[in-house]
PDB file of C-alpha atoms in Angstrom:
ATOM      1  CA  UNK A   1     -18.593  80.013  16.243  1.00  0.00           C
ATOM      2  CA  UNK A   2     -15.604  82.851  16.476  1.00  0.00           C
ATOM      3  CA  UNK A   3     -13.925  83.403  13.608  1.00  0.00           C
ATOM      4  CA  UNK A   4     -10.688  81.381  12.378  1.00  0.00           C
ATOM      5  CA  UNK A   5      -7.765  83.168  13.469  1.00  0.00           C
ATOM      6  CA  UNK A   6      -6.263  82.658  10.040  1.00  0.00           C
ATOM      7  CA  UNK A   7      -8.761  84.709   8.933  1.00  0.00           C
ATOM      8  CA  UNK A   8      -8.823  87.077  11.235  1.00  0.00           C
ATOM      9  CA  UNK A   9      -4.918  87.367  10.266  1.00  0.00           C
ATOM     10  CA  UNK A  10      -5.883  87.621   6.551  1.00  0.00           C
ATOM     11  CA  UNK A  11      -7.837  90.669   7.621  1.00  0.00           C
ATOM     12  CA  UNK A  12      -5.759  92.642   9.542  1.00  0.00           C
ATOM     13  CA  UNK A  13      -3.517  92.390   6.737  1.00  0.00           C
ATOM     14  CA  UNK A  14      -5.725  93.139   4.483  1.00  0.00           C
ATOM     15  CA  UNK A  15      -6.961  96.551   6.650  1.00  0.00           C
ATOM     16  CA  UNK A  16      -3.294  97.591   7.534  1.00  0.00           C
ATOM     17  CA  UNK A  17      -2.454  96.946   3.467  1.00  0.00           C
ATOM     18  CA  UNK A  18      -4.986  99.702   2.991  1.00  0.00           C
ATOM     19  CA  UNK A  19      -3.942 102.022   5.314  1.00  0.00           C
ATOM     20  CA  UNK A  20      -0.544 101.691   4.194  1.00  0.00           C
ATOM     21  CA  UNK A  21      -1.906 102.369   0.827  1.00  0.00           C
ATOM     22  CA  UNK A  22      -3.680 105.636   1.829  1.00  0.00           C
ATOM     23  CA  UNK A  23      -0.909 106.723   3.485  1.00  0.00           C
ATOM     24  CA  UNK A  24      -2.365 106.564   7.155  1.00  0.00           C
ATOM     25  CA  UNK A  25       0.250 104.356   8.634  1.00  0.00           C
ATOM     26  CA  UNK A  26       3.930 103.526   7.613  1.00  0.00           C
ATOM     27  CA  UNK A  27       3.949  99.981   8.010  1.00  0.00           C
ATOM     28  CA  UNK A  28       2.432  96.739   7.262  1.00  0.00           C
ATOM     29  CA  UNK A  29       3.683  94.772  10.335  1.00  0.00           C
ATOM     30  CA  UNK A  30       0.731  92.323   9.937  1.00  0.00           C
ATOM     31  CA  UNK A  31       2.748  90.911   6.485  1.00  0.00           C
ATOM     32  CA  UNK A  32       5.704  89.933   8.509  1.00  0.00           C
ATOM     33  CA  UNK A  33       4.073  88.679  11.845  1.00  0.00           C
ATOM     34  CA  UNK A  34       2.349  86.187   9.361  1.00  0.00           C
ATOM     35  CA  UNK A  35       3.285  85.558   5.801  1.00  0.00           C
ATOM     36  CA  UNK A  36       1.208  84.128   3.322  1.00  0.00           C
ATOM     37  CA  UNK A  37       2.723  81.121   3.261  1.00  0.00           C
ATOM     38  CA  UNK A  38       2.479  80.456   7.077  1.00  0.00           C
ATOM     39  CA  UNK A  39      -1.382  81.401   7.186  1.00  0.00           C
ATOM     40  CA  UNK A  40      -1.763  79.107   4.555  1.00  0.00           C
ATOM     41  CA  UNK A  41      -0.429  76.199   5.935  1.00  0.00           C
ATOM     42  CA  UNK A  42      -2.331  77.208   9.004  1.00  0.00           C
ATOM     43  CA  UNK A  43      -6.031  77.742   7.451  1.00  0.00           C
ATOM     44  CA  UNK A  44      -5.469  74.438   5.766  1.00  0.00           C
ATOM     45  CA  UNK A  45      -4.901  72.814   9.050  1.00  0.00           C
ATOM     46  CA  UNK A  46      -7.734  74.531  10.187  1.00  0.00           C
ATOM     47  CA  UNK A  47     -10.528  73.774   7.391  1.00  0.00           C
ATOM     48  CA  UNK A  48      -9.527  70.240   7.644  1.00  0.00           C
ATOM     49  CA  UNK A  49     -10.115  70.110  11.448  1.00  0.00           C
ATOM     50  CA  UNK A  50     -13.634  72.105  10.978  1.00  0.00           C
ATOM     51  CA  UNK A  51     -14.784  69.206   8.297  1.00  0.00           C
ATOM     52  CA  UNK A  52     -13.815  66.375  10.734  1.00  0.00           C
ATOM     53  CA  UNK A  53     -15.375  67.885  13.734  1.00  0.00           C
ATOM     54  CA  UNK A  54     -18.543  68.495  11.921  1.00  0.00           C
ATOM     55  CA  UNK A  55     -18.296  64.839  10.210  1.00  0.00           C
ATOM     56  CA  UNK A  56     -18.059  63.693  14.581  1.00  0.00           C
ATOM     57  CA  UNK A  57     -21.613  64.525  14.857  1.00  0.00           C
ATOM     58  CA  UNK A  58     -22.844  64.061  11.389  1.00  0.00           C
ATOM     59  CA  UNK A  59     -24.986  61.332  11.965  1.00  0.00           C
ATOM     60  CA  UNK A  60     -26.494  63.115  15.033  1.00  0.00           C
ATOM     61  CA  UNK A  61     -25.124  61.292  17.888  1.00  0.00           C
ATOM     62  CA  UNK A  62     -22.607  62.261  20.587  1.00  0.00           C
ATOM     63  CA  UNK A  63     -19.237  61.382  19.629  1.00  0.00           C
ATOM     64  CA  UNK A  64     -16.893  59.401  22.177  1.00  0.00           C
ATOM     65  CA  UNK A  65     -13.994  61.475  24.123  1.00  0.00           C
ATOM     66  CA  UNK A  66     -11.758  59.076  21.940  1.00  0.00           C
ATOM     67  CA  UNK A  67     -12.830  60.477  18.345  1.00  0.00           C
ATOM     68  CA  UNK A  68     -13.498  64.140  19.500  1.00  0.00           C
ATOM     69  CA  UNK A  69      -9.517  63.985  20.569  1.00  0.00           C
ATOM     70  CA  UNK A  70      -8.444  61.846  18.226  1.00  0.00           C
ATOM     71  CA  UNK A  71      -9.444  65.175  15.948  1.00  0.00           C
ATOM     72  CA  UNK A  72      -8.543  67.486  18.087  1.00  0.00           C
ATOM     73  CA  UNK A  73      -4.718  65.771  18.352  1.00  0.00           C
ATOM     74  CA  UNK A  74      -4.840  65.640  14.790  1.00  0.00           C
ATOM     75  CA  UNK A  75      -5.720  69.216  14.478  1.00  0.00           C
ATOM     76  CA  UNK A  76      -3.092  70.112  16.606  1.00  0.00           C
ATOM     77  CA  UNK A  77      -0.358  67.995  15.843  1.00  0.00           C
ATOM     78  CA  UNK A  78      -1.197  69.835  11.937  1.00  0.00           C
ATOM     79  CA  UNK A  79      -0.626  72.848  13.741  1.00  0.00           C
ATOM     80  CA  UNK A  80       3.027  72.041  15.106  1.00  0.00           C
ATOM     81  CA  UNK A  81       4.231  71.014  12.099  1.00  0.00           C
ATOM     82  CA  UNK A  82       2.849  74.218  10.193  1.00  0.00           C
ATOM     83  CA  UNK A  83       4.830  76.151  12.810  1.00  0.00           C
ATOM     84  CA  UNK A  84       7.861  74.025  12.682  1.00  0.00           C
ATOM     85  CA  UNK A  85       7.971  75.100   8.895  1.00  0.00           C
ATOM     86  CA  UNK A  86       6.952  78.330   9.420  1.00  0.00           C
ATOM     87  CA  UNK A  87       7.736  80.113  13.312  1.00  0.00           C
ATOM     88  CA  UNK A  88       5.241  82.045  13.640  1.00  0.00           C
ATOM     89  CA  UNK A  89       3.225  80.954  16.545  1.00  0.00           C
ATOM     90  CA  UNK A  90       3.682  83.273  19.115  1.00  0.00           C
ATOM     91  CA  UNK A  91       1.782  83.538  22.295  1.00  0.00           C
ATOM     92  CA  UNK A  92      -1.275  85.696  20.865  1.00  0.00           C
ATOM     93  CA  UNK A  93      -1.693  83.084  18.220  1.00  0.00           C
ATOM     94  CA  UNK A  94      -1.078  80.213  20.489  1.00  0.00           C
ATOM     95  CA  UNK A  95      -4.061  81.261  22.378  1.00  0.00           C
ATOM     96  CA  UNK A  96      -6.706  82.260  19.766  1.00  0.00           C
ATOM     97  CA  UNK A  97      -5.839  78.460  17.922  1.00  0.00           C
ATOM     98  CA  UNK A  98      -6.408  77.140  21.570  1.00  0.00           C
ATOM     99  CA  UNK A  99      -9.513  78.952  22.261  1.00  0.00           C
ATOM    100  CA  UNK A 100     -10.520  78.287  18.284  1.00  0.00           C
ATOM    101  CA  UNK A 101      -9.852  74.376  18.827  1.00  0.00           C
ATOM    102  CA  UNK A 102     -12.414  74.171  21.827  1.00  0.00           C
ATOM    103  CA  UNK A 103     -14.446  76.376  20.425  1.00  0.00           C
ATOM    104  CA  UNK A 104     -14.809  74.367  17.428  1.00  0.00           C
ATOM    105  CA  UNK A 105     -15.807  71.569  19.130  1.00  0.00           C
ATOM    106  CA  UNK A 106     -18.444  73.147  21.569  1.00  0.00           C
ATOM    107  CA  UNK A 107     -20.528  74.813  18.714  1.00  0.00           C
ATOM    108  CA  UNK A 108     -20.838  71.051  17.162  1.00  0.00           C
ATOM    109  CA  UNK A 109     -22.123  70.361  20.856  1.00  0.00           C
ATOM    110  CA  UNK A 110     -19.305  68.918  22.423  1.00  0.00           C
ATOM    111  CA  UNK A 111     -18.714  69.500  26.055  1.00  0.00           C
ATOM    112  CA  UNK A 112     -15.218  70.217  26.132  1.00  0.00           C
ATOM    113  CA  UNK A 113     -15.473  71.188  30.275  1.00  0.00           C
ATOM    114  CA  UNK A 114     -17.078  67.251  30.838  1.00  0.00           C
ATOM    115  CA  UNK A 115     -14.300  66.277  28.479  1.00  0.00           C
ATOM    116  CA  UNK A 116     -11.399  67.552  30.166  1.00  0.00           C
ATOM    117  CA  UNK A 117     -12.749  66.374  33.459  1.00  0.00           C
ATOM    118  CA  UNK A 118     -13.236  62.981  32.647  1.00  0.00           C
ATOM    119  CA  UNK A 119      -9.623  62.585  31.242  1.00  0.00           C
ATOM    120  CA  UNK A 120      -8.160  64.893  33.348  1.00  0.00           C
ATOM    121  CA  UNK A 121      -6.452  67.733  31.691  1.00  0.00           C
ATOM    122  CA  UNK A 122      -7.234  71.621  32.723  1.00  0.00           C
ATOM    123  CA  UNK A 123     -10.008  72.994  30.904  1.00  0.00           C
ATOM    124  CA  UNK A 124      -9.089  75.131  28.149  1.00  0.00           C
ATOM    125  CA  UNK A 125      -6.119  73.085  27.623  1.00  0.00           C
ATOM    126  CA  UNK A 126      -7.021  70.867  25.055  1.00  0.00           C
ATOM    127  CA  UNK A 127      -4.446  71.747  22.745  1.00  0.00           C
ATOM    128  CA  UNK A 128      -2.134  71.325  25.289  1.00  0.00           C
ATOM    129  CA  UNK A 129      -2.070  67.807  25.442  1.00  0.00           C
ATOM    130  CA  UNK A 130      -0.087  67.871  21.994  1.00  0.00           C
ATOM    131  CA  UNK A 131       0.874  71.179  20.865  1.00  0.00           C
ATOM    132  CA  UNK A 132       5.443  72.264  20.659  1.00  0.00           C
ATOM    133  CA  UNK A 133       3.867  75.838  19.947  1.00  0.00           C
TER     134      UNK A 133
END
């Protein structure tokens, strides 16, 4: 599974911190393209949709298009409201949480493609049928 972009955020802050530190560059951009607070509320958002998309095939069966989006919209709708807070979903973050949320779902053996085609929204959209960001 790629990594959560939260993370990912977390450690290019982390890296440019240090190099800022050593004296190798002037600025930590990173802190201000995504405060603490804002990755927070996202990697909460996140963690929370990982647990229920693992709990949708806990019991080892396939889950039904109408739990694996009820997740995903929950997932998502998490996601607008962390950004109406906190602004700071651009378009580079709009598309690694888009490409996360499928993601996501495909390593727990969803078929997001089959998914999209049977209820009829563009594949690698998902996200799109709920996100303001």
């Amino acid at each position: 599974m790629m990594t959560r972009p939260s993370l990912a955020w977390r450690e290019t802050k982390k890296d440019m911190a240090a190099q800022v530190a050593a004296g190798t560059r002037e600025e930590n951009w990173a802190e201000h393209l995504w405060p603490e607070a804002a990755v927070e509320a996202i990697d909460a958002v996140l963690v929370a949709y990982e647990t229920e998309a693992a709990a949708l095939v806990a019991d080892g069966a396939a889950p039904g298009d109408d739990a694996v989006l009820a997740v995903a919209e929950r997932a998502v709708t998490g996601l607008n409201a962390a950004d109406e807070e906190h602004g700071i979903i651009e378009t580079t973050e709009r598309e690694e949480l888009c490409e996360y949320i499928e993601a996501v779902l495909e390593a727990h053996g969803v078929d997001v493609t089959g998914l999209a085609a049977r209820r009829g929204f563009d594949p690698g959209d998902l996200a799109g049928l709920w996100r303001d960001w």
